[in-house]
């Protein structure tokens, strides 16, 4: 089983994104084709997780999903922060109970 913790996100973060989430640095270097494929794959996996049990990650994940075709190092760093947050808060999730 591969989890976000296995994606080199060993450090932890208390919040999924900073206040600069929606700012795009036009000077940030573009990801190469191999990095872009990894970025796309990881964002897709986190989106699956966010839509089902980690709604707290949804805002950052949706923004990153808009960047999969033109990803930059800045976007990679934002994804890394999100993964560190997921790693730090693995115990958070949704619990559905019947009445």
mmCIF file with all atom_site columns, N, CA, C and O in Angstrom, residues 34-65:
data_model
loop_
_atom_site.group_PDB
_atom_site.id
_atom_site.type_symbol
_atom_site.label_atom_id
_atom_site.label_alt_id
_atom_site.label_comp_id
_atom_site.label_asym_id
_atom_site.label_entity_id
_atom_site.label_seq_id
_atom_site.pdbx_PDB_ins_code
_atom_site.Cartn_x
_atom_site.Cartn_y
_atom_site.Cartn_z
_atom_site.occupancy
_atom_site.B_iso_or_equiv
_atom_site.pdbx_formal_charge
_atom_site.auth_seq_id
_atom_site.auth_comp_id
_atom_site.auth_asym_id
_atom_site.auth_atom_id
_atom_site.pdbx_PDB_model_num
ATOM 1   N N  . UNK A 1 34 ? 8.888   14.416 -16.760 1.00 0.00 ? 34 UNK A N  1
ATOM 2   C CA . UNK A 1 34 ? 8.830   13.347 -15.758 1.00 0.00 ? 34 UNK A CA 1
ATOM 3   C C  . UNK A 1 34 ? 8.257   13.861 -14.438 1.00 0.00 ? 34 UNK A C  1
ATOM 4   O O  . UNK A 1 34 ? 7.390   13.221 -13.843 1.00 0.00 ? 34 UNK A O  1
ATOM 5   N N  . UNK A 1 35 ? 8.713   15.029 -14.003 1.00 0.00 ? 35 UNK A N  1
ATOM 6   C CA . UNK A 1 35 ? 8.189   15.616 -12.770 1.00 0.00 ? 35 UNK A CA 1
ATOM 7   C C  . UNK A 1 35 ? 6.707   15.952 -12.922 1.00 0.00 ? 35 UNK A C  1
ATOM 8   O O  . UNK A 1 35 ? 5.924   15.778 -11.985 1.00 0.00 ? 35 UNK A O  1
ATOM 9   N N  . UNK A 1 36 ? 6.328   16.438 -14.095 1.00 0.00 ? 36 UNK A N  1
ATOM 10  C CA . UNK A 1 36 ? 4.933   16.795 -14.337 1.00 0.00 ? 36 UNK A CA 1
ATOM 11  C C  . UNK A 1 36 ? 4.034   15.564 -14.267 1.00 0.00 ? 36 UNK A C  1
ATOM 12  O O  . UNK A 1 36 ? 2.921   15.632 -13.730 1.00 0.00 ? 36 UNK A O  1
ATOM 13  N N  . UNK A 1 37 ? 4.513   14.430 -14.768 1.00 0.00 ? 37 UNK A N  1
ATOM 14  C CA . UNK A 1 37 ? 3.734   13.189 -14.690 1.00 0.00 ? 37 UNK A CA 1
ATOM 15  C C  . UNK A 1 37 ? 3.567   12.755 -13.232 1.00 0.00 ? 37 UNK A C  1
ATOM 16  O O  . UNK A 1 37 ? 2.468   12.335 -12.826 1.00 0.00 ? 37 UNK A O  1
ATOM 17  N N  . UNK A 1 38 ? 4.616   12.868 -12.440 1.00 0.00 ? 38 UNK A N  1
ATOM 18  C CA . UNK A 1 38 ? 4.531   12.514 -11.016 1.00 0.00 ? 38 UNK A CA 1
ATOM 19  C C  . UNK A 1 38 ? 3.599   13.488 -10.299 1.00 0.00 ? 38 UNK A C  1
ATOM 20  O O  . UNK A 1 38 ? 2.754   13.076 -9.494  1.00 0.00 ? 38 UNK A O  1
ATOM 21  N N  . UNK A 1 39 ? 3.732   14.768 -10.599 1.00 0.00 ? 39 UNK A N  1
ATOM 22  C CA . UNK A 1 39 ? 2.869   15.793 -10.008 1.00 0.00 ? 39 UNK A CA 1
ATOM 23  C C  . UNK A 1 39 ? 1.400   15.492 -10.310 1.00 0.00 ? 39 UNK A C  1
ATOM 24  O O  . UNK A 1 39 ? 0.558   15.488 -9.409  1.00 0.00 ? 39 UNK A O  1
ATOM 25  N N  . UNK A 1 40 ? 1.097   15.210 -11.564 1.00 0.00 ? 40 UNK A N  1
ATOM 26  C CA . UNK A 1 40 ? -0.272  14.898 -11.985 1.00 0.00 ? 40 UNK A CA 1
ATOM 27  C C  . UNK A 1 40 ? -0.802  13.684 -11.230 1.00 0.00 ? 40 UNK A C  1
ATOM 28  O O  . UNK A 1 40 ? -1.923  13.691 -10.709 1.00 0.00 ? 40 UNK A O  1
ATOM 29  N N  . UNK A 1 41 ? -0.006  12.636 -11.151 1.00 0.00 ? 41 UNK A N  1
ATOM 30  C CA . UNK A 1 41 ? -0.417  11.409 -10.468 1.00 0.00 ? 41 UNK A CA 1
ATOM 31  C C  . UNK A 1 41 ? -0.709  11.659 -8.991  1.00 0.00 ? 41 UNK A C  1
ATOM 32  O O  . UNK A 1 41 ? -1.720  11.198 -8.457  1.00 0.00 ? 41 UNK A O  1
ATOM 33  N N  . UNK A 1 42 ? 0.167   12.390 -8.347  1.00 0.00 ? 42 UNK A N  1
ATOM 34  C CA . UNK A 1 42 ? -0.017  12.641 -6.907  1.00 0.00 ? 42 UNK A CA 1
ATOM 35  C C  . UNK A 1 42 ? -1.218  13.528 -6.643  1.00 0.00 ? 42 UNK A C  1
ATOM 36  O O  . UNK A 1 42 ? -1.970  13.288 -5.696  1.00 0.00 ? 42 UNK A O  1
ATOM 37  N N  . UNK A 1 43 ? -1.416  14.544 -7.465  1.00 0.00 ? 43 UNK A N  1
ATOM 38  C CA . UNK A 1 43 ? -2.585  15.411 -7.291  1.00 0.00 ? 43 UNK A CA 1
ATOM 39  C C  . UNK A 1 43 ? -3.861  14.586 -7.490  1.00 0.00 ? 43 UNK A C  1
ATOM 40  O O  . UNK A 1 43 ? -4.827  14.729 -6.724  1.00 0.00 ? 43 UNK A O  1
ATOM 41  N N  . UNK A 1 44 ? -3.885  13.709 -8.473  1.00 0.00 ? 44 UNK A N  1
ATOM 42  C CA . UNK A 1 44 ? -5.063  12.868 -8.711  1.00 0.00 ? 44 UNK A CA 1
ATOM 43  C C  . UNK A 1 44 ? -5.339  11.961 -7.516  1.00 0.00 ? 44 UNK A C  1
ATOM 44  O O  . UNK A 1 44 ? -6.499  11.788 -7.115  1.00 0.00 ? 44 UNK A O  1
ATOM 45  N N  . UNK A 1 45 ? -4.307  11.401 -6.930  1.00 0.00 ? 45 UNK A N  1
ATOM 46  C CA . UNK A 1 45 ? -4.481  10.525 -5.764  1.00 0.00 ? 45 UNK A CA 1
ATOM 47  C C  . UNK A 1 45 ? -4.984  11.301 -4.559  1.00 0.00 ? 45 UNK A C  1
ATOM 48  O O  . UNK A 1 45 ? -5.859  10.828 -3.824  1.00 0.00 ? 45 UNK A O  1
ATOM 49  N N  . UNK A 1 46 ? -4.438  12.497 -4.354  1.00 0.00 ? 46 UNK A N  1
ATOM 50  C CA . UNK A 1 46 ? -4.892  13.313 -3.229  1.00 0.00 ? 46 UNK A CA 1
ATOM 51  C C  . UNK A 1 46 ? -6.322  13.792 -3.473  1.00 0.00 ? 46 UNK A C  1
ATOM 52  O O  . UNK A 1 46 ? -7.122  13.878 -2.536  1.00 0.00 ? 46 UNK A O  1
ATOM 53  N N  . UNK A 1 47 ? -6.682  14.068 -4.724  1.00 0.00 ? 47 UNK A N  1
ATOM 54  C CA . UNK A 1 47 ? -8.053  14.471 -5.038  1.00 0.00 ? 47 UNK A CA 1
ATOM 55  C C  . UNK A 1 47 ? -9.031  13.357 -4.689  1.00 0.00 ? 47 UNK A C  1
ATOM 56  O O  . UNK A 1 47 ? -10.097 13.601 -4.114  1.00 0.00 ? 47 UNK A O  1
ATOM 57  N N  . UNK A 1 48 ? -8.681  12.136 -5.015  1.00 0.00 ? 48 UNK A N  1
ATOM 58  C CA . UNK A 1 48 ? -9.525  10.989 -4.662  1.00 0.00 ? 48 UNK A CA 1
ATOM 59  C C  . UNK A 1 48 ? -9.721  10.940 -3.147  1.00 0.00 ? 48 UNK A C  1
ATOM 60  O O  . UNK A 1 48 ? -10.841 10.789 -2.652  1.00 0.00 ? 48 UNK A O  1
ATOM 61  N N  . UNK A 1 49 ? -8.647  11.089 -2.415  1.00 0.00 ? 49 UNK A N  1
ATOM 62  C CA . UNK A 1 49 ? -8.690  11.066 -0.956  1.00 0.00 ? 49 UNK A CA 1
ATOM 63  C C  . UNK A 1 49 ? -9.506  12.236 -0.414  1.00 0.00 ? 49 UNK A C  1
ATOM 64  O O  . UNK A 1 49 ? -10.367 12.058 0.456   1.00 0.00 ? 49 UNK A O  1
ATOM 65  N N  . UNK A 1 50 ? -9.271  13.423 -0.954  1.00 0.00 ? 50 UNK A N  1
ATOM 66  C CA . UNK A 1 50 ? -9.944  14.622 -0.459  1.00 0.00 ? 50 UNK A CA 1
ATOM 67  C C  . UNK A 1 50 ? -11.448 14.579 -0.702  1.00 0.00 ? 50 UNK A C  1
ATOM 68  O O  . UNK A 1 50 ? -12.229 15.027 0.140   1.00 0.00 ? 50 UNK A O  1
ATOM 69  N N  . UNK A 1 51 ? -11.855 14.041 -1.834  1.00 0.00 ? 51 UNK A N  1
ATOM 70  C CA . UNK A 1 51 ? -13.286 13.987 -2.133  1.00 0.00 ? 51 UNK A CA 1
ATOM 71  C C  . UNK A 1 51 ? -14.034 12.985 -1.261  1.00 0.00 ? 51 UNK A C  1
ATOM 72  O O  . UNK A 1 51 ? -15.239 13.093 -1.076  1.00 0.00 ? 51 UNK A O  1
ATOM 73  N N  . UNK A 1 52 ? -13.333 12.012 -0.725  1.00 0.00 ? 52 UNK A N  1
ATOM 74  C CA . UNK A 1 52 ? -14.010 10.953 0.012   1.00 0.00 ? 52 UNK A CA 1
ATOM 75  C C  . UNK A 1 52 ? -13.888 11.068 1.529   1.00 0.00 ? 52 UNK A C  1
ATOM 76  O O  . UNK A 1 52 ? -14.877 10.904 2.226   1.00 0.00 ? 52 UNK A O  1
ATOM 77  N N  . UNK A 1 53 ? -12.696 11.345 2.029   1.00 0.00 ? 53 UNK A N  1
ATOM 78  C CA . UNK A 1 53 ? -12.539 11.355 3.488   1.00 0.00 ? 53 UNK A CA 1
ATOM 79  C C  . UNK A 1 53 ? -11.753 12.527 4.046   1.00 0.00 ? 53 UNK A C  1
ATOM 80  O O  . UNK A 1 53 ? -11.718 12.715 5.251   1.00 0.00 ? 53 UNK A O  1
ATOM 81  N N  . UNK A 1 54 ? -11.123 13.324 3.212   1.00 0.00 ? 54 UNK A N  1
ATOM 82  C CA . UNK A 1 54 ? -10.301 14.432 3.710   1.00 0.00 ? 54 UNK A CA 1
ATOM 83  C C  . UNK A 1 54 ? -10.757 15.747 3.091   1.00 0.00 ? 54 UNK A C  1
ATOM 84  O O  . UNK A 1 54 ? -10.028 16.407 2.369   1.00 0.00 ? 54 UNK A O  1
ATOM 85  N N  . UNK A 1 55 ? -11.971 16.132 3.428   1.00 0.00 ? 55 UNK A N  1
ATOM 86  C CA . UNK A 1 55 ? -12.550 17.347 2.874   1.00 0.00 ? 55 UNK A CA 1
ATOM 87  C C  . UNK A 1 55 ? -11.724 18.574 3.257   1.00 0.00 ? 55 UNK A C  1
ATOM 88  O O  . UNK A 1 55 ? -11.691 19.556 2.531   1.00 0.00 ? 55 UNK A O  1
ATOM 89  N N  . UNK A 1 56 ? -10.995 18.496 4.358   1.00 0.00 ? 56 UNK A N  1
ATOM 90  C CA . UNK A 1 56 ? -10.145 19.608 4.785   1.00 0.00 ? 56 UNK A CA 1
ATOM 91  C C  . UNK A 1 56 ? -9.033  19.903 3.786   1.00 0.00 ? 56 UNK A C  1
ATOM 92  O O  . UNK A 1 56 ? -8.459  20.985 3.790   1.00 0.00 ? 56 UNK A O  1
ATOM 93  N N  . UNK A 1 57 ? -8.735  18.975 2.905   1.00 0.00 ? 57 UNK A N  1
ATOM 94  C CA . UNK A 1 57 ? -7.676  19.143 1.899   1.00 0.00 ? 57 UNK A CA 1
ATOM 95  C C  . UNK A 1 57 ? -8.221  19.560 0.537   1.00 0.00 ? 57 UNK A C  1
ATOM 96  O O  . UNK A 1 57 ? -7.456  19.780 -0.403  1.00 0.00 ? 57 UNK A O  1
ATOM 97  N N  . UNK A 1 58 ? -9.521  19.662 0.417   1.00 0.00 ? 58 UNK A N  1
ATOM 98  C CA . UNK A 1 58 ? -10.138 19.845 -0.892  1.00 0.00 ? 58 UNK A CA 1
ATOM 99  C C  . UNK A 1 58 ? -9.778  21.168 -1.568  1.00 0.00 ? 58 UNK A C  1
ATOM 100 O O  . UNK A 1 58 ? -9.488  21.191 -2.766  1.00 0.00 ? 58 UNK A O  1
ATOM 101 N N  . UNK A 1 59 ? -9.761  22.262 -0.854  1.00 0.00 ? 59 UNK A N  1
ATOM 102 C CA . UNK A 1 59 ? -9.467  23.560 -1.471  1.00 0.00 ? 59 UNK A CA 1
ATOM 103 C C  . UNK A 1 59 ? -8.077  23.561 -2.109  1.00 0.00 ? 59 UNK A C  1
ATOM 104 O O  . UNK A 1 59 ? -7.925  23.919 -3.279  1.00 0.00 ? 59 UNK A O  1
ATOM 105 N N  . UNK A 1 60 ? -7.072  23.172 -1.361  1.00 0.00 ? 60 UNK A N  1
ATOM 106 C CA . UNK A 1 60 ? -5.704  23.136 -1.897  1.00 0.00 ? 60 UNK A CA 1
ATOM 107 C C  . UNK A 1 60 ? -5.601  22.147 -3.052  1.00 0.00 ? 60 UNK A C  1
ATOM 108 O O  . UNK A 1 60 ? -4.942  22.417 -4.061  1.00 0.00 ? 60 UNK A O  1
ATOM 109 N N  . UNK A 1 61 ? -6.268  21.015 -2.925  1.00 0.00 ? 61 UNK A N  1
ATOM 110 C CA . UNK A 1 61 ? -6.193  19.983 -3.960  1.00 0.00 ? 61 UNK A CA 1
ATOM 111 C C  . UNK A 1 61 ? -6.835  20.451 -5.258  1.00 0.00 ? 61 UNK A C  1
ATOM 112 O O  . UNK A 1 61 ? -6.281  20.236 -6.344  1.00 0.00 ? 61 UNK A O  1
ATOM 113 N N  . UNK A 1 62 ? -7.973  21.105 -5.166  1.00 0.00 ? 62 UNK A N  1
ATOM 114 C CA . UNK A 1 62 ? -8.647  21.592 -6.368  1.00 0.00 ? 62 UNK A CA 1
ATOM 115 C C  . UNK A 1 62 ? -7.791  22.644 -7.072  1.00 0.00 ? 62 UNK A C  1
ATOM 116 O O  . UNK A 1 62 ? -7.670  22.633 -8.300  1.00 0.00 ? 62 UNK A O  1
ATOM 117 N N  . UNK A 1 63 ? -7.161  23.529 -6.307  1.00 0.00 ? 63 UNK A N  1
ATOM 118 C CA . UNK A 1 63 ? -6.273  24.504 -6.939  1.00 0.00 ? 63 UNK A CA 1
ATOM 119 C C  . UNK A 1 63 ? -5.129  23.791 -7.651  1.00 0.00 ? 63 UNK A C  1
ATOM 120 O O  . UNK A 1 63 ? -4.815  24.100 -8.800  1.00 0.00 ? 63 UNK A O  1
ATOM 121 N N  . UNK A 1 64 ? -4.505  22.827 -6.992  1.00 0.00 ? 64 UNK A N  1
ATOM 122 C CA . UNK A 1 64 ? -3.391  22.107 -7.603  1.00 0.00 ? 64 UNK A CA 1
ATOM 123 C C  . UNK A 1 64 ? -3.839  21.343 -8.852  1.00 0.00 ? 64 UNK A C  1
ATOM 124 O O  . UNK A 1 64 ? -3.077  21.205 -9.804  1.00 0.00 ? 64 UNK A O  1
ATOM 125 N N  . UNK A 1 65 ? -5.070  20.875 -8.859  1.00 0.00 ? 65 UNK A N  1
ATOM 126 C CA . UNK A 1 65 ? -5.589  20.165 -10.028 1.00 0.00 ? 65 UNK A CA 1
ATOM 127 C C  . UNK A 1 65 ? -5.681  21.092 -11.244 1.00 0.00 ? 65 UNK A C  1
ATOM 128 O O  . UNK A 1 65 ? -5.574  20.638 -12.379 1.00 0.00 ? 65 UNK A O  1
#
